[in-house]
Amino acid sequence: MPIVHADRDYSHVMRRTNAASAVGALAIQVLTVLSVSGNRAAMAWVVGTALLLVPFNIFVTAVLLPKLGGRAEVLRAAANVVAGFVVGHVAGWPLAHWLWLPYIAVTFDDFKDRTIWTVLGAACVGDAIISISDGVSWQIPLSFAVAAIFFRVITAGRMHTIREMLVDSHTQRAELDEAHSSLKRAHARVQVENEARLDAERDLRQVHKLEAVGRLAAGIAHEINTPLQFIMNSVQFIEEGTLDLLRLVEEARPSAALSDSDAEQVHFLRNELPDAIATTADGVTRVADIVATLKEFSRPEHRASAPVDVNRTVEAALLVAKHEYKYVADVETRLDDVPLVSGHAGELTQVLINLIVNAAHAVADVAGPENRRGRIRVHTMRSGDEVVIGIEDSGVGIPTENVHRVFEPFFTTKEPGRGSGQGLALAKTMVERQGGRLLFVSDPAIGTTFMVRLLIADVAARPSEAA
Amino acid sequence: VTTILFVDDEPDVLRSLERALHRDASRWTMVFACGSEHALTALRRVSFDAVVTDIRMPGTDGARLLTFIRERHPTTRRLVLSGDVGPAAVESLKGVAHALLAKPCPIYDLRRAIEAALAEAAA
């Protein structure tokens, strides 16, 4: 156990005990006065001590001791010895030689320095010689020395007790500190666990939300798809009919027979109608796609999972998504010779297409007016029991405030028509359905990397030699 | 001449199909039955080269209609055009339907599917 902070704690207690000792010393003097009343020299010593020596002692104890330590004690001892000596010799009251001795013994309670004891011892011996040569009986210095030793023993015992108490309280404090910090650690651990639990709950809520969305979509899919069918049929019919009509108009009425404004109108319709019809057809397809995508969320998890060749899936997805990235980014691929994974090739392709299209959009967003081309890196590698497919873009990145919402269904930052906010939610659902994980890291300064991690299929636990 | 029966409980779907397929009228004779009861009435009298039916219909649903056709007119090609082609529907139509088309199905896909089914029958 480390010792008490002697400089501070100890001297603090010392000061208080010394003050008590000073009171004790004063009591000795009062007793002396009572026993020698009538002796003018003794009275002078007592009064002088009370007026000068005691305030000086208090000053040394309170002010100098913390700063000078043992040297302050020497100063005090010297002052007391000199005072006693002066009174004893000059005023002719030999007892004053010795009164300081028990006084010092009581008040000097932290005397460890040997030189101080040597000095004091020498002073005692010198004083005794002077006293005895002055005609004082040898019993007086001896009895004072015995009394001083007696006081000293008592003081030392007291200090020992105080020190032990200090050590005890220090130990207790250290134990308290230790208990406190272990409590703090436990608290931090609880907090971490709590956060993990909240995360898990949020994930679960999200899964439930997705399932509900899927069930709803499946329920209304029929109701939506039926009108979509006749809208689509009708659009097709309108397209053919319109083209026929325009052709007939042109054939029946040569443009010369039309007024300028009518000819212009026909020209306008011929240009705009096919486009309007195509837009309508596109809208129908898009609604149908959304319904189909939403239905995916409710699909049961138990689908036949077969060993999937990740690299072939990546190549297929790149081919399908090509029209999305070919104008905005260069694609680099680094496909390691990875083992087959357990999963569903169709769903994995869909996930990868989704991620590649997202990467292309992110890259397009930083292209700027000069159409700077970005970069999409796709790599596959083995990592422990998993195969990692990384899709890294040099695009806009995901702002920190959106990081938690990336996989939320219907969360999108894209303008209408470019994304309905289901892509990543669905991708995550699909990857997890295949027993994998979908993770990402994003830095607005660098771009985003999505990682699909899928378990290596049991049948191909060893890396295959032939790709 | 090739005859095709379209069955749907939604008159708008039938009418729009009729319109969109009007160019095929020269090669196909198309009958449009609104609901399975009308279809059954027609099927008791004549047979068709192909049937395109919805699944979810009041009364006799598409699956039962196709089962009836399979027994009564085994040579008829059976196609499904449904708004709900989920895993359950696929399961229930195994062996009953020759082809499954999901609504909304573009006309050219539908046409191609019918042509393919007819070609299979001819082969």
Coordinates of C-alpha atoms in Angstrom, one line a residue:
Chain A
M1 CA 0.0 0.0 0.0
P2 CA 1.5 3.3 -0.9
I3 CA 2.1 5.7 2.0
V4 CA -0.1 8.7 2.6
H5 CA 0.6 11.8 0.7
A6 CA 2.9 13.0 3.5
D7 CA 3.4 16.5 2.0
R8 CA -0.3 17.4 2.2
D9 CA -2.5 15.2 4.2
Y10 CA 0.0 14.5 7.0
S11 CA 1.1 18.1 7.6
H12 CA -2.6 19.1 7.5
V13 CA -3.2 16.8 10.5
M14 CA 0.1 17.8 12.0
R15 CA -0.9 21.4 12.1
R16 CA -4.0 20.6 14.0
T17 CA -2.3 18.3 16.5
N18 CA 0.4 20.9 16.9
A19 CA -2.1 23.5 17.7
A20 CA -3.5 21.2 20.4
S21 CA 0.1 20.6 21.6
A22 CA 0.6 24.4 21.8
V23 CA -2.5 24.6 24.1
G24 CA -1.0 21.8 26.2
A25 CA 2.3 23.7 26.4
L26 CA 0.5 26.8 27.5
A27 CA -1.1 24.7 30.3
I28 CA 2.3 23.6 31.5
Q29 CA 3.3 27.3 31.7
V30 CA 0.2 28.2 33.6
L31 CA 0.9 25.4 36.1
T32 CA 4.5 26.7 36.3
V33 CA 3.2 30.2 37.1
L34 CA 0.9 28.9 39.8
S35 CA 3.8 27.0 41.4
V36 CA 6.3 29.8 41.3
S37 CA 4.0 32.8 42.0
G38 CA 6.0 35.6 43.4
N39 CA 9.1 34.7 41.4
R40 CA 9.4 37.8 39.1
A41 CA 11.8 36.1 36.7
A42 CA 9.5 33.2 36.3
M43 CA 6.6 35.5 35.7
A44 CA 8.6 37.4 33.1
W45 CA 9.4 34.1 31.3
V46 CA 5.8 33.0 31.3
V47 CA 4.5 36.4 30.1
G48 CA 7.2 36.6 27.4
T49 CA 6.5 33.1 26.3
A50 CA 2.7 33.8 26.1
L51 CA 3.3 37.0 24.2
L52 CA 6.2 36.0 21.9
L53 CA 7.1 32.3 22.0
V54 CA 3.6 30.9 21.7
P55 CA 2.6 33.1 18.7
F56 CA 5.9 32.4 17.1
N57 CA 5.3 28.7 17.6
I58 CA 1.9 28.9 16.1
F59 CA 3.3 30.9 13.1
V60 CA 6.0 28.3 12.6
T61 CA 3.5 25.4 12.7
A62 CA 0.9 27.0 10.6
V63 CA 3.0 28.8 8.0
L64 CA 6.5 27.6 7.9
L65 CA 6.1 23.9 8.6
P66 CA 4.2 23.2 5.4
K67 CA 6.9 25.0 3.4
L68 CA 10.1 24.1 5.2
G69 CA 9.2 20.8 7.0
G70 CA 12.0 19.7 9.4
R71 CA 13.9 22.9 9.0
A72 CA 11.0 24.8 10.5
E73 CA 11.1 22.5 13.5
V74 CA 14.8 23.3 14.0
L75 CA 14.0 27.0 13.9
R76 CA 11.3 26.5 16.5
A77 CA 13.5 24.4 18.7
A78 CA 16.3 27.0 18.5
A79 CA 13.9 29.8 19.4
N80 CA 12.6 27.9 22.4
V81 CA 16.1 26.9 23.5
V82 CA 17.4 30.4 23.2
A83 CA 14.4 31.9 25.0
G84 CA 14.9 29.5 27.8
F85 CA 18.6 30.1 27.9
V86 CA 18.2 33.9 27.9
V87 CA 15.6 33.8 30.7
G88 CA 17.6 31.3 32.7
H89 CA 20.8 33.3 32.6
V90 CA 19.8 36.9 32.2
A91 CA 16.7 36.9 34.5
G92 CA 18.3 34.4 36.9
W93 CA 15.5 31.7 36.9
P94 CA 17.4 28.5 36.1
L95 CA 14.2 26.4 35.6
A96 CA 13.5 28.3 32.4
H97 CA 16.5 26.5 30.9
W98 CA 14.5 23.3 31.1
L99 CA 10.9 24.3 30.6
W100 CA 11.3 24.2 26.8
L101 CA 12.4 20.6 26.9
P102 CA 9.0 18.9 27.7
Y103 CA 7.4 21.7 25.6
I104 CA 9.4 20.7 22.6
A105 CA 8.8 17.0 23.3
V106 CA 5.1 17.6 23.3
T107 CA 4.9 19.8 20.2
F108 CA 7.6 18.2 18.0
D109 CA 5.8 15.3 16.8
D110 CA 7.3 14.7 13.4
F111 CA 10.9 14.5 14.3
K112 CA 12.5 12.0 12.1
D113 CA 15.6 13.9 11.1
R114 CA 18.6 12.7 13.0
T115 CA 20.6 15.9 12.7
I116 CA 17.7 17.7 14.6
W117 CA 18.0 15.2 17.4
T118 CA 21.7 15.6 17.4
V119 CA 21.4 19.4 17.7
L120 CA 18.7 19.1 20.4
G121 CA 20.8 16.6 22.3
A122 CA 23.9 18.8 22.1
A123 CA 21.8 21.8 23.3
C124 CA 20.4 19.7 26.2
V125 CA 23.9 18.6 27.3
G126 CA 25.3 22.1 26.9
D127 CA 22.4 23.5 28.8
A128 CA 22.8 21.0 31.6
I129 CA 26.5 21.8 32.0
I130 CA 25.8 25.5 32.2
S131 CA 22.9 25.0 34.6
I132 CA 24.9 22.7 36.9
S133 CA 27.9 25.1 36.8
D134 CA 25.4 27.9 37.7
G135 CA 24.6 25.9 40.9
V136 CA 21.4 24.1 39.7
S137 CA 21.0 20.6 41.2
W138 CA 21.7 17.8 38.6
Q139 CA 18.3 16.4 39.4
I140 CA 16.5 19.2 37.7
P141 CA 17.9 18.7 34.1
L142 CA 17.6 14.9 34.7
S143 CA 13.9 15.1 35.8
F144 CA 13.1 17.4 32.8
A145 CA 14.9 15.0 30.4
V146 CA 12.9 12.1 31.8
A147 CA 9.6 14.1 31.6
A148 CA 10.5 15.1 28.0
I149 CA 11.2 11.5 27.0
F150 CA 7.9 10.5 28.7
F151 CA 6.0 13.2 26.7
R152 CA 7.9 12.2 23.6
V153 CA 6.8 8.6 23.9
I154 CA 3.2 9.7 24.4
T155 CA 3.4 12.0 21.4
A156 CA 5.0 9.3 19.2
G157 CA 2.2 6.9 20.2
R158 CA -0.4 9.5 19.3
M159 CA 1.3 10.2 15.9
H160 CA 1.5 6.5 15.2
T161 CA -2.2 6.2 15.7
I162 CA -2.9 9.2 13.6
R163 CA -0.7 7.9 10.8
E164 CA -2.5 4.6 10.9
M165 CA -5.8 6.3 10.7
L166 CA -4.5 8.3 7.8
V167 CA -3.3 5.1 6.1
D168 CA -6.6 3.5 6.8
S169 CA -8.7 6.3 5.5
H170 CA -6.4 6.4 2.4
T171 CA -6.9 2.7 1.9
Q172 CA -10.6 3.1 2.3
R173 CA -10.6 6.0 -0.2
A174 CA -8.6 3.9 -2.7
E175 CA -11.0 1.1 -2.2
L176 CA -13.9 3.5 -2.7
D177 CA -12.2 4.8 -5.8
E178 CA -11.7 1.3 -7.1
A179 CA -15.4 0.4 -6.3
H180 CA -16.5 3.6 -8.0
S181 CA -14.5 3.0 -11.1
S182 CA -15.6 -0.6 -11.4
L183 CA -19.2 0.7 -11.0
K184 CA -18.5 3.1 -13.8
R185 CA -17.1 0.4 -16.0
A186 CA -20.2 -1.8 -15.3
H187 CA -22.3 1.2 -16.1
A188 CA -20.5 1.7 -19.4
R189 CA -20.9 -2.0 -20.2
V190 CA -24.6 -1.8 -19.4
Q191 CA -24.9 1.2 -21.7
V192 CA -23.2 -0.6 -24.6
E193 CA -25.4 -3.7 -24.1
N194 CA -28.4 -1.4 -24.0
E195 CA -27.4 0.2 -27.2
A196 CA -26.9 -3.2 -28.8
R197 CA -30.3 -4.2 -27.6
L198 CA -31.9 -1.0 -29.0
D199 CA -30.2 -1.7 -32.3
A200 CA -31.5 -5.2 -32.4
E201 CA -34.9 -4.0 -31.6
R202 CA -34.8 -1.4 -34.3
D203 CA -33.7 -4.1 -36.7
L204 CA -36.5 -6.3 -35.7
R205 CA -39.0 -3.5 -36.0
Q206 CA -37.7 -2.8 -39.4
V207 CA -38.0 -6.4 -40.4
H208 CA -41.6 -6.4 -39.1
K209 CA -42.3 -3.2 -41.0
L210 CA -40.9 -4.8 -44.2
E211 CA -43.0 -7.9 -43.7
A212 CA -46.1 -5.8 -43.2
V213 CA -45.3 -3.8 -46.3
G214 CA -44.8 -7.0 -48.2
R215 CA -48.0 -8.6 -47.0
L216 CA -49.9 -5.4 -47.8
A217 CA -48.4 -5.3 -51.3
A218 CA -49.2 -9.0 -51.9
G219 CA -52.7 -8.3 -50.7
I220 CA -53.3 -5.4 -53.1
A221 CA -51.1 -6.6 -55.9
H222 CA -54.0 -8.3 -57.6
E223 CA -56.2 -5.3 -57.3
I224 CA -53.5 -3.1 -58.7
N225 CA -52.2 -5.4 -61.4
T226 CA -55.6 -6.0 -62.9
P227 CA -56.3 -2.4 -63.8
L228 CA -52.6 -2.1 -64.9
Q229 CA -53.3 -4.9 -67.3
F230 CA -56.1 -3.1 -69.1
I231 CA -54.2 0.2 -68.9
M232 CA -51.3 -1.4 -70.6
N233 CA -53.4 -3.1 -73.2
S234 CA -55.2 0.1 -73.9
V235 CA -52.0 2.1 -74.1
Q236 CA -50.8 -0.4 -76.6
F237 CA -54.0 -0.1 -78.6
I238 CA -53.9 3.7 -78.4
E239 CA -50.3 3.7 -79.6
E240 CA -51.1 1.6 -82.7
G241 CA -54.3 3.4 -83.3
T242 CA -52.7 6.8 -83.0
L243 CA -50.0 5.9 -85.4
D244 CA -52.5 4.5 -87.9
L245 CA -54.6 7.6 -87.5
L246 CA -51.7 10.0 -88.0
R247 CA -50.7 8.1 -91.1
L248 CA -54.3 8.2 -92.4
V249 CA -54.5 11.9 -91.8
E250 CA -51.3 12.4 -93.7
E251 CA -52.4 10.3 -96.6
A252 CA -55.9 11.6 -96.9
R253 CA -55.0 15.2 -96.7
P254 CA -51.7 16.2 -98.2
S255 CA -50.2 18.9 -96.2
A256 CA -50.8 21.4 -99.0
A257 CA -54.5 21.1 -98.4
L258 CA -54.2 22.0 -94.7
S259 CA -54.0 25.5 -93.4
D260 CA -50.7 26.4 -91.8
S261 CA -51.9 26.2 -88.3
D262 CA -53.6 22.8 -88.9
A263 CA -50.4 21.4 -90.5
E264 CA -48.5 22.6 -87.5
Q265 CA -51.0 20.9 -85.2
V266 CA -50.6 17.6 -87.1
H267 CA -46.9 17.9 -87.0
F268 CA -47.0 18.6 -83.3
L269 CA -49.3 15.6 -82.6
R270 CA -47.1 13.3 -84.7
N271 CA -44.1 14.3 -82.6
E272 CA -45.7 14.4 -79.2
L273 CA -48.3 11.6 -79.1
P274 CA -45.9 8.6 -79.4
D275 CA -43.8 10.1 -76.7
A276 CA -46.8 10.7 -74.4
I277 CA -47.9 7.2 -75.0
A278 CA -44.4 5.8 -74.3
T279 CA -44.3 7.8 -71.1
T280 CA -47.6 6.4 -70.0
A281 CA -46.5 2.8 -70.7
D282 CA -43.3 3.5 -68.8
G283 CA -45.3 4.7 -65.8
V284 CA -47.4 1.6 -65.8
T285 CA -44.3 -0.6 -65.9
R286 CA -42.9 1.4 -63.0
V287 CA -46.0 1.0 -60.8
A288 CA -46.0 -2.7 -61.6
D289 CA -42.3 -2.9 -60.7
I290 CA -42.9 -1.2 -57.3
V291 CA -45.7 -3.6 -56.5
A292 CA -43.5 -6.6 -57.5
T293 CA -40.6 -5.3 -55.4
L294 CA -42.8 -4.7 -52.3
K295 CA -44.2 -8.2 -52.6
E296 CA -40.6 -9.5 -52.4
F297 CA -40.5 -8.4 -48.7
S298 CA -43.1 -10.9 -47.7
R299 CA -41.6 -13.8 -49.5
P300 CA -40.9 -16.7 -47.1
E301 CA -37.3 -17.3 -46.1
H302 CA -37.2 -20.9 -47.0
R303 CA -36.2 -20.8 -50.6
A304 CA -34.0 -23.5 -52.0
S305 CA -30.5 -22.3 -51.6
A306 CA -27.9 -23.7 -53.9
P307 CA -24.2 -23.2 -54.3
V308 CA -23.7 -20.0 -56.1
D309 CA -20.8 -18.9 -58.2
V310 CA -20.3 -15.3 -56.9
N311 CA -18.1 -14.2 -59.8
R312 CA -20.5 -15.2 -62.4
T313 CA -23.3 -13.5 -60.6
V314 CA -21.2 -10.3 -60.4
E315 CA -20.5 -10.4 -64.1
A316 CA -24.2 -11.0 -64.9
A317 CA -25.2 -8.0 -62.7
L318 CA -22.6 -5.8 -64.3
L319 CA -23.9 -6.7 -67.7
V320 CA -27.5 -6.0 -66.8
A321 CA -26.7 -2.7 -65.0
K322 CA -24.4 -1.5 -67.8
H323 CA -26.8 1.1 -69.2
E324 CA -26.8 2.7 -65.7
Y325 CA -23.1 3.2 -65.3
K326 CA -21.5 3.2 -68.8
Y327 CA -21.8 7.0 -69.3
V328 CA -20.8 8.0 -65.7
A329 CA -18.2 5.6 -64.4
D330 CA -15.4 3.2 -65.3
V331 CA -15.8 -0.1 -63.7
E332 CA -12.8 -2.0 -62.4
T333 CA -13.2 -5.6 -61.3
R334 CA -10.9 -7.7 -59.2
L335 CA -12.5 -11.1 -58.9
D336 CA -10.6 -13.6 -56.7
D337 CA -10.8 -17.3 -57.1
V338 CA -13.5 -17.6 -54.4
P339 CA -15.4 -20.7 -53.4
L340 CA -19.1 -21.2 -54.1
V341 CA -21.4 -19.6 -51.5
S342 CA -24.7 -20.7 -50.2
G343 CA -27.5 -18.6 -51.5
H344 CA -29.9 -17.9 -54.4
A345 CA -28.4 -16.8 -57.6
G346 CA -31.4 -14.9 -58.8
E347 CA -31.8 -12.9 -55.7
L348 CA -28.0 -12.3 -55.4
T349 CA -28.0 -10.9 -58.9
Q350 CA -30.9 -8.6 -58.1
V351 CA -29.0 -7.4 -55.0
L352 CA -25.9 -6.7 -56.9
I353 CA -27.7 -4.9 -59.7
N354 CA -29.3 -2.8 -57.1
L355 CA -26.0 -1.9 -55.5
I356 CA -24.3 -1.2 -58.8
V357 CA -27.2 1.1 -59.9
N358 CA -26.9 2.9 -56.6
A359 CA -23.1 3.3 -57.1
A360 CA -23.7 4.7 -60.6
H361 CA -26.3 7.2 -59.2
A362 CA -23.8 8.2 -56.5
V363 CA -21.1 8.7 -59.1
A364 CA -23.3 10.6 -61.4
D365 CA -24.2 13.0 -58.6
V366 CA -20.6 14.2 -58.3
A367 CA -20.0 14.3 -62.1
G368 CA -20.6 18.1 -62.1
P369 CA -21.2 20.1 -65.3
E370 CA -18.1 18.9 -67.0
N371 CA -19.3 15.3 -66.6
R372 CA -16.3 13.9 -64.8
R373 CA -16.3 10.2 -65.0
G374 CA -16.2 8.4 -61.7
R375 CA -15.1 4.9 -60.7
I376 CA -16.8 1.8 -59.5
R377 CA -14.7 -1.0 -58.2
V378 CA -16.1 -4.4 -57.8
H379 CA -14.1 -7.1 -56.0
T380 CA -14.7 -10.5 -54.6
M381 CA -12.5 -12.1 -52.0
R382 CA -12.6 -14.8 -49.3
S383 CA -12.7 -13.7 -45.7
G384 CA -12.7 -16.5 -43.2
D385 CA -15.9 -18.5 -43.7
E386 CA -17.4 -15.9 -45.9
V387 CA -17.0 -14.6 -49.4
V388 CA -17.1 -10.8 -49.6
I389 CA -18.4 -8.9 -52.6
G390 CA -17.4 -5.3 -52.4
I391 CA -18.9 -2.5 -54.5
E392 CA -17.0 0.7 -54.0
D393 CA -17.9 3.9 -55.7
S394 CA -16.3 7.3 -55.9
G395 CA -19.6 9.0 -55.5
V396 CA -21.3 11.4 -53.1
G397 CA -21.2 9.2 -50.0
I398 CA -23.8 9.0 -47.4
P399 CA -24.2 11.9 -44.9
T400 CA -23.7 10.9 -41.3
E401 CA -27.3 11.8 -40.4
N402 CA -28.6 9.3 -42.9
V403 CA -26.4 6.4 -42.0
H404 CA -29.0 4.9 -39.7
R405 CA -31.8 5.2 -42.2
V406 CA -30.1 3.7 -45.3
F407 CA -31.9 0.3 -44.9
E408 CA -35.3 1.9 -44.0
P409 CA -38.0 1.1 -46.5
F410 CA -39.2 4.1 -48.4
F411 CA -36.2 6.2 -47.3
T412 CA -34.7 7.8 -50.3
T413 CA -32.7 11.0 -51.1
K414 CA -33.2 10.5 -54.8
E415 CA -35.5 12.7 -56.8
P416 CA -38.9 11.0 -57.7
G417 CA -38.6 8.5 -60.5
R418 CA -35.0 7.6 -59.7
G419 CA -35.6 5.5 -56.7
S420 CA -38.6 4.7 -54.5
G421 CA -36.5 3.9 -51.4
Q422 CA -37.0 0.2 -51.4
G423 CA -33.8 -0.9 -53.1
L424 CA -31.5 -1.2 -50.2
A425 CA -34.2 -2.3 -47.8
L426 CA -35.0 -5.1 -50.2
A427 CA -31.3 -5.9 -50.8
K428 CA -30.7 -6.3 -47.1
T429 CA -33.8 -8.5 -46.7
M430 CA -32.6 -10.7 -49.6
V431 CA -29.0 -11.0 -48.4
E432 CA -30.2 -11.9 -44.9
R433 CA -32.6 -14.4 -46.4
Q434 CA -29.6 -16.1 -47.9
G435 CA -27.9 -16.2 -44.5
G436 CA -25.6 -13.3 -45.4
R437 CA -24.9 -9.8 -44.3
L438 CA -25.1 -6.5 -46.1
L439 CA -22.7 -3.8 -44.7
F440 CA -21.4 -0.5 -45.8
V441 CA -18.9 2.2 -45.0
S442 CA -19.2 5.7 -46.4
D443 CA -17.2 8.8 -46.4
P444 CA -18.6 11.8 -48.2
A445 CA -15.1 12.7 -49.2
I446 CA -14.3 9.3 -50.8
G447 CA -17.5 7.5 -51.6
T448 CA -19.3 4.4 -50.4
T449 CA -18.5 0.8 -50.3
F450 CA -21.2 -1.8 -49.9
M451 CA -20.2 -5.3 -48.8
V452 CA -22.2 -8.4 -49.3
R453 CA -20.9 -11.2 -47.1
L454 CA -22.2 -14.7 -47.8
L455 CA -21.3 -17.9 -46.2
I456 CA -19.3 -20.4 -48.2
A457 CA -21.4 -23.3 -49.2
D458 CA -20.7 -26.5 -47.2
V459 CA -20.3 -28.5 -50.4
A460 CA -17.5 -26.3 -51.4
A461 CA -15.9 -25.7 -48.1
R462 CA -12.4 -25.9 -49.7
P463 CA -11.4 -23.2 -52.2
S464 CA -12.0 -24.7 -55.6
E465 CA -9.0 -25.1 -57.9
A466 CA -10.8 -24.5 -61.1
A467 CA -12.8 -21.3 -61.2
Chain B
V1 CA -58.6 -21.5 -88.1
T2 CA -57.0 -21.0 -84.6
T3 CA -59.4 -20.3 -81.8
I4 CA -58.5 -18.7 -78.5
L5 CA -60.6 -18.2 -75.4
F6 CA -59.8 -15.4 -73.0
V7 CA -61.4 -15.5 -69.5
D8 CA -61.4 -12.8 -67.0
D9 CA -64.0 -11.5 -64.5
E10 CA -63.0 -7.9 -65.3
P11 CA -64.8 -6.7 -68.5
D12 CA -62.2 -3.9 -68.9
V13 CA -59.4 -6.3 -69.2
L14 CA -61.3 -8.3 -71.8
R15 CA -62.3 -5.3 -73.8
S16 CA -58.7 -3.9 -73.7
L17 CA -57.3 -7.2 -74.8
E18 CA -59.8 -7.4 -77.7
R19 CA -58.7 -4.0 -78.8
A20 CA -55.0 -4.5 -78.4
L21 CA -55.2 -7.8 -80.2
H22 CA -57.4 -6.5 -83.1
R23 CA -54.6 -7.0 -85.5
D24 CA -54.5 -10.7 -84.7
A25 CA -58.1 -11.1 -85.6
S26 CA -57.2 -12.2 -89.1
R27 CA -55.3 -15.2 -87.9
W28 CA -57.0 -16.0 -84.6
T29 CA -60.6 -16.3 -83.8
M30 CA -60.8 -14.9 -80.3
V31 CA -63.7 -15.4 -77.8
F32 CA -63.8 -13.3 -74.7
A33 CA -65.7 -14.8 -71.7
C34 CA -66.5 -12.5 -68.8
G35 CA -66.1 -14.9 -65.8
S36 CA -65.7 -18.6 -65.6
E37 CA -69.4 -19.4 -65.9
H38 CA -69.5 -17.9 -69.4
A39 CA -66.3 -19.7 -70.2
L40 CA -67.7 -23.1 -69.1
T41 CA -70.8 -22.5 -71.2
A42 CA -68.7 -21.9 -74.3
L43 CA -66.4 -24.8 -73.4
R44 CA -69.3 -27.3 -73.3
R45 CA -70.1 -26.5 -76.9
V46 CA -66.8 -26.0 -78.6
S47 CA -63.1 -26.6 -77.9
F48 CA -60.4 -24.0 -78.3
D49 CA -56.8 -24.2 -79.4
A50 CA -55.7 -22.1 -76.5
V51 CA -57.2 -20.6 -73.3
V52 CA -55.9 -17.6 -71.5
T53 CA -57.5 -17.2 -68.1
D54 CA -57.3 -15.2 -64.9
I55 CA -57.0 -17.1 -61.6
R56 CA -58.9 -15.2 -59.0
M57 CA -62.5 -15.1 -60.2
P58 CA -65.8 -15.5 -58.3
G59 CA -67.4 -19.0 -58.6
T60 CA -65.1 -21.4 -60.4
D61 CA -61.6 -20.0 -60.2
G62 CA -59.0 -20.2 -62.9
A63 CA -57.3 -23.3 -61.5
R64 CA -60.5 -25.3 -61.5
L65 CA -61.4 -24.0 -64.9
L66 CA -58.1 -25.2 -66.3
T67 CA -58.5 -28.6 -64.6
F68 CA -61.9 -28.9 -66.3
I69 CA -60.3 -28.0 -69.6
R70 CA -57.5 -30.4 -69.1
E71 CA -60.0 -33.3 -68.7
R72 CA -62.5 -32.2 -71.3
H73 CA -60.2 -30.8 -74.0
P74 CA -56.7 -32.2 -73.4
T75 CA -55.3 -30.6 -76.5
T76 CA -56.1 -27.1 -75.6
R77 CA -53.1 -25.1 -74.5
R78 CA -53.7 -23.6 -71.1
L79 CA -52.2 -20.2 -70.2
V80 CA -52.7 -18.1 -67.1
L81 CA -52.7 -14.3 -67.0
S82 CA -53.0 -13.4 -63.4
G83 CA -52.4 -10.4 -61.2
D84 CA -51.1 -12.6 -58.3
V85 CA -48.5 -15.1 -59.5
G86 CA -47.1 -15.9 -56.1
P87 CA -45.4 -19.0 -55.0
A88 CA -48.7 -20.5 -53.8
A89 CA -50.4 -19.9 -57.2
V90 CA -47.4 -21.4 -59.0
E91 CA -47.7 -24.5 -56.8
S92 CA -51.4 -24.9 -57.4
L93 CA -51.0 -24.5 -61.1
K94 CA -48.2 -27.0 -61.6
G95 CA -49.3 -29.4 -64.3
V96 CA -52.5 -27.5 -64.9
A97 CA -51.1 -24.5 -66.9
H98 CA -48.7 -24.6 -69.7
A99 CA -47.6 -21.0 -69.1
L100 CA -47.9 -18.4 -66.4
L101 CA -48.0 -14.7 -67.2
A102 CA -48.1 -12.0 -64.6
K103 CA -50.3 -9.0 -64.9
P104 CA -49.6 -6.4 -66.1
C105 CA -48.2 -8.2 -69.2
P106 CA -47.3 -6.2 -72.2
I107 CA -49.3 -7.2 -75.3
Y108 CA -46.3 -8.3 -77.3
D109 CA -45.2 -10.7 -74.4
L110 CA -48.7 -12.1 -74.3
R111 CA -48.8 -12.5 -78.1
R112 CA -45.4 -14.2 -78.0
A113 CA -46.5 -16.6 -75.2
I114 CA -49.7 -17.6 -77.1
E115 CA -47.7 -18.1 -80.3
A116 CA -45.2 -20.3 -78.4
A117 CA -47.9 -22.3 -76.8
L118 CA -49.6 -22.9 -80.2
A119 CA -46.3 -23.8 -81.8
E120 CA -45.7 -26.4 -79.0
A121 CA -49.1 -27.9 -79.6
A122 CA -48.3 -28.1 -83.3
A123 CA -45.0 -29.8 -82.7

